[in-house]
XYZ file of N, CA and C in Angstrom:
246
model
N 0.848 -1.168 0.000
C 0.000 0.000 0.000
C 0.895 1.233 0.000
N 0.521 2.186 -0.860
C 1.257 3.441 -0.984
C 0.545 4.542 -0.195
N 1.236 5.651 0.043
C 0.617 6.785 0.718
C -0.200 7.638 -0.250
N 0.218 7.691 -1.528
C -0.445 8.522 -2.519
C -0.804 7.670 -3.736
N -2.025 7.853 -4.229
C -2.465 7.195 -5.456
C -2.924 8.256 -6.446
N -2.525 8.103 -7.702
C -2.931 9.075 -8.711
C -4.413 8.949 -9.028
N -4.898 7.733 -9.079
C -6.323 7.514 -9.331
C -6.776 6.259 -8.582
N -7.975 6.333 -8.058
C -8.581 5.189 -7.380
C -9.970 4.984 -7.983
N -10.242 3.758 -8.381
C -11.536 3.376 -8.937
C -12.358 2.704 -7.847
N -13.537 3.243 -7.594
C -14.455 2.684 -6.603
C -15.698 2.216 -7.345
N -15.962 0.935 -7.293
C -17.131 0.420 -7.990
C -17.666 -0.796 -7.251
N -18.930 -1.024 -7.425
C -19.572 -2.193 -6.829
C -20.307 -2.943 -7.926
N -20.290 -4.242 -7.818
C -21.053 -5.051 -8.767
C -21.882 -6.055 -7.982
N -23.006 -6.419 -8.575
C -23.929 -7.334 -7.921
C -23.846 -8.713 -8.557
N -23.959 -9.714 -7.730
C -23.996 -11.085 -8.223
C -24.854 -11.916 -7.293
N -25.192 -13.098 -7.748
C -26.024 -14.016 -6.958
C -25.131 -14.895 -6.100
N -25.504 -15.014 -4.850
C -24.804 -15.911 -3.930
C -25.768 -17.033 -3.571
N -25.289 -18.254 -3.678
C -26.134 -19.399 -3.335
C -25.627 -19.987 -2.021
N -26.553 -20.058 -1.076
C -26.205 -20.603 0.230
C -27.411 -21.375 0.753
N -27.182 -22.605 1.153
C -28.260 -23.461 1.670
C -29.424 -23.572 0.680
N -29.087 -23.777 -0.594
C -30.069 -23.937 -1.667
C -30.959 -22.712 -1.874
N -30.514 -21.563 -1.387
C -31.226 -20.311 -1.621
C -30.281 -19.335 -2.295
N -30.831 -18.541 -3.192
C -30.033 -17.588 -3.937
C -30.446 -16.170 -3.550
N -29.447 -15.291 -3.333
C -29.761 -13.897 -3.034
C -28.705 -13.000 -3.660
N -29.069 -11.750 -3.906
C -28.145 -10.779 -4.475
C -27.218 -10.255 -3.386
N -25.939 -10.149 -3.711
C -24.964 -9.525 -2.831
C -24.158 -8.525 -3.646
N -23.556 -7.581 -2.956
C -22.806 -6.503 -3.582
C -21.321 -6.681 -3.283
N -20.499 -6.687 -4.320
C -19.054 -6.828 -4.178
C -18.415 -5.467 -4.439
N -17.791 -4.906 -3.421
C -17.128 -3.603 -3.522
C -15.682 -3.815 -3.974
N -15.294 -3.097 -5.040
C -13.935 -3.192 -5.581
C -13.232 -1.848 -5.443
N -12.006 -1.868 -4.958
C -11.206 -0.657 -4.844
C -9.863 -0.937 -5.508
N -9.637 -0.283 -6.647
C -8.396 -0.445 -7.406
C -7.698 0.907 -7.460
N -6.409 0.932 -7.141
C -5.644 2.171 -7.180
C -4.473 2.067 -8.134
N -4.128 3.183 -8.755
C -2.926 3.274 -9.583
C -1.966 4.193 -8.849
N -0.790 3.659 -8.532
C 0.156 4.429 -7.732
C 0.952 5.409 -8.596
N 1.874 6.133 -7.987
C 2.657 7.149 -8.685
C 3.552 6.577 -9.768
N 3.799 5.281 -9.745
C 4.658 4.628 -10.733
C 3.858 3.965 -11.848
N 2.521 4.128 -11.823
C 1.662 3.573 -12.864
C 1.265 2.129 -12.663
N 1.539 1.564 -11.501
C 1.185 0.170 -11.224
C -0.149 0.104 -10.491
N -0.944 -0.913 -10.862
C -2.241 -1.124 -10.221
C -2.072 -1.890 -8.925
N -2.826 -1.480 -7.920
C -2.897 -2.180 -6.643
C -4.360 -2.473 -6.342
N -4.634 -3.678 -5.900
C -5.957 -3.987 -5.388
C -5.968 -3.524 -3.931
N -6.685 -2.457 -3.662
C -6.698 -1.876 -2.324
C -7.733 -2.520 -1.416
N -8.687 -3.194 -2.010
C -9.672 -3.860 -1.182
C -10.806 -4.459 -1.969
N -11.366 -5.492 -1.406
C -12.563 -6.145 -1.922
C -13.405 -6.495 -0.702
N -14.659 -6.116 -0.735
C -15.522 -6.473 0.389
C -16.925 -6.770 -0.127
N -17.703 -7.426 0.694
C -19.040 -7.870 0.306
C -20.056 -7.312 1.296
N -21.169 -6.859 0.743
C -22.279 -6.359 1.545
C -23.578 -6.774 0.862
N -24.694 -6.536 1.505
C -25.981 -6.893 0.904
C -26.429 -5.873 -0.134
N -26.103 -4.590 0.067
C -26.497 -3.538 -0.869
C -25.356 -2.537 -1.020
N -25.439 -1.708 -2.060
C -24.471 -0.627 -2.231
C -25.067 0.639 -1.634
N -24.310 1.272 -0.744
C -24.778 2.539 -0.195
C -23.587 3.409 0.207
N -23.799 4.719 0.239
C -22.708 5.654 0.528
C -22.077 5.479 1.908
N -22.876 5.078 2.895
C -22.318 4.892 4.245
C -21.302 3.754 4.271
N -21.580 2.711 3.508
C -20.620 1.610 3.450
C -19.335 2.068 2.770
N -19.472 2.848 1.684
C -18.287 3.380 1.005
C -17.477 4.267 1.937
N -18.144 5.051 2.800
C -17.430 5.883 3.763
C -16.569 5.015 4.677
N -17.105 3.893 5.111
C -16.326 2.964 5.928
C -15.138 2.396 5.178
N -15.335 2.086 3.887
C -14.247 1.565 3.059
C -13.141 2.604 2.935
N -13.519 3.864 2.683
C -12.521 4.929 2.538
C -11.807 5.214 3.857
N -12.525 5.168 4.965
C -11.879 5.342 6.272
C -10.894 4.218 6.549
N -11.224 3.014 6.111
C -10.302 1.891 6.276
C -9.014 2.119 5.481
N -9.148 2.638 4.249
C -7.952 2.964 3.455
C -7.084 3.988 4.180
N -7.733 5.000 4.743
C -6.998 6.029 5.491
C -6.269 5.412 6.683
N -6.943 4.542 7.408
C -6.339 3.888 8.572
C -5.193 2.961 8.179
N -5.226 2.461 6.931
C -4.159 1.578 6.454
C -2.990 2.347 5.840
N -3.062 3.694 5.818
C -1.906 4.480 5.408
C -2.034 5.299 4.150
N -3.187 5.268 3.472
C -3.369 6.105 2.284
C -3.609 7.537 2.760
N -2.743 8.465 2.287
C -2.849 9.854 2.724
C -3.500 10.756 1.689
N -3.394 10.402 0.408
C -3.974 11.267 -0.617
C -4.352 10.465 -1.857
N -5.466 10.843 -2.452
C -5.932 10.296 -3.728
C -6.143 11.496 -4.639
N -5.431 11.543 -5.770
C -5.525 12.701 -6.645
C -6.827 12.722 -7.443
N -7.240 11.576 -7.963
C -8.492 11.464 -8.712
C -9.229 10.232 -8.198
N -10.515 10.406 -7.938
C -11.341 9.292 -7.490
C -12.434 9.075 -8.522
N -12.486 7.903 -9.119
C -13.470 7.589 -10.153
C -14.591 6.759 -9.553
N -15.825 7.290 -9.669
C -16.995 6.586 -9.168
C -18.060 6.527 -10.259
N -19.135 5.809 -9.983
C -20.197 5.658 -10.972
C -21.391 6.568 -10.734
N -21.256 7.565 -9.905
C -22.344 8.513 -9.710
C -23.355 8.132 -8.640
N -23.000 7.225 -7.764
C -23.896 6.870 -6.663
C -24.177 8.106 -5.822
N -25.449 8.371 -5.538
C -25.788 9.516 -4.694
C -25.087 9.385 -3.349
N -24.507 10.474 -2.886
C -23.794 10.462 -1.617
C -22.291 10.463 -1.766
N -21.805 10.182 -2.966
C -20.352 10.234 -3.164
C -19.961 11.666 -3.195
């Protein structure tokens, strides 16, 4: 993990999870960063039941706690609350 990332992509995708012969939608949060040297880092992957801004706030706070000090560009898909 680097202290500075030139760009960070924040996106969530939905897929079906099958558990105990039941299927339900779950949300997979993806955080990909490109560091100052142009290399991609997977900064995090997490799973939740839905996509919402409060969960993203927790994800971003976790990045901060893990040592990320600055993100120059943050790419999102327009979720309200970003």
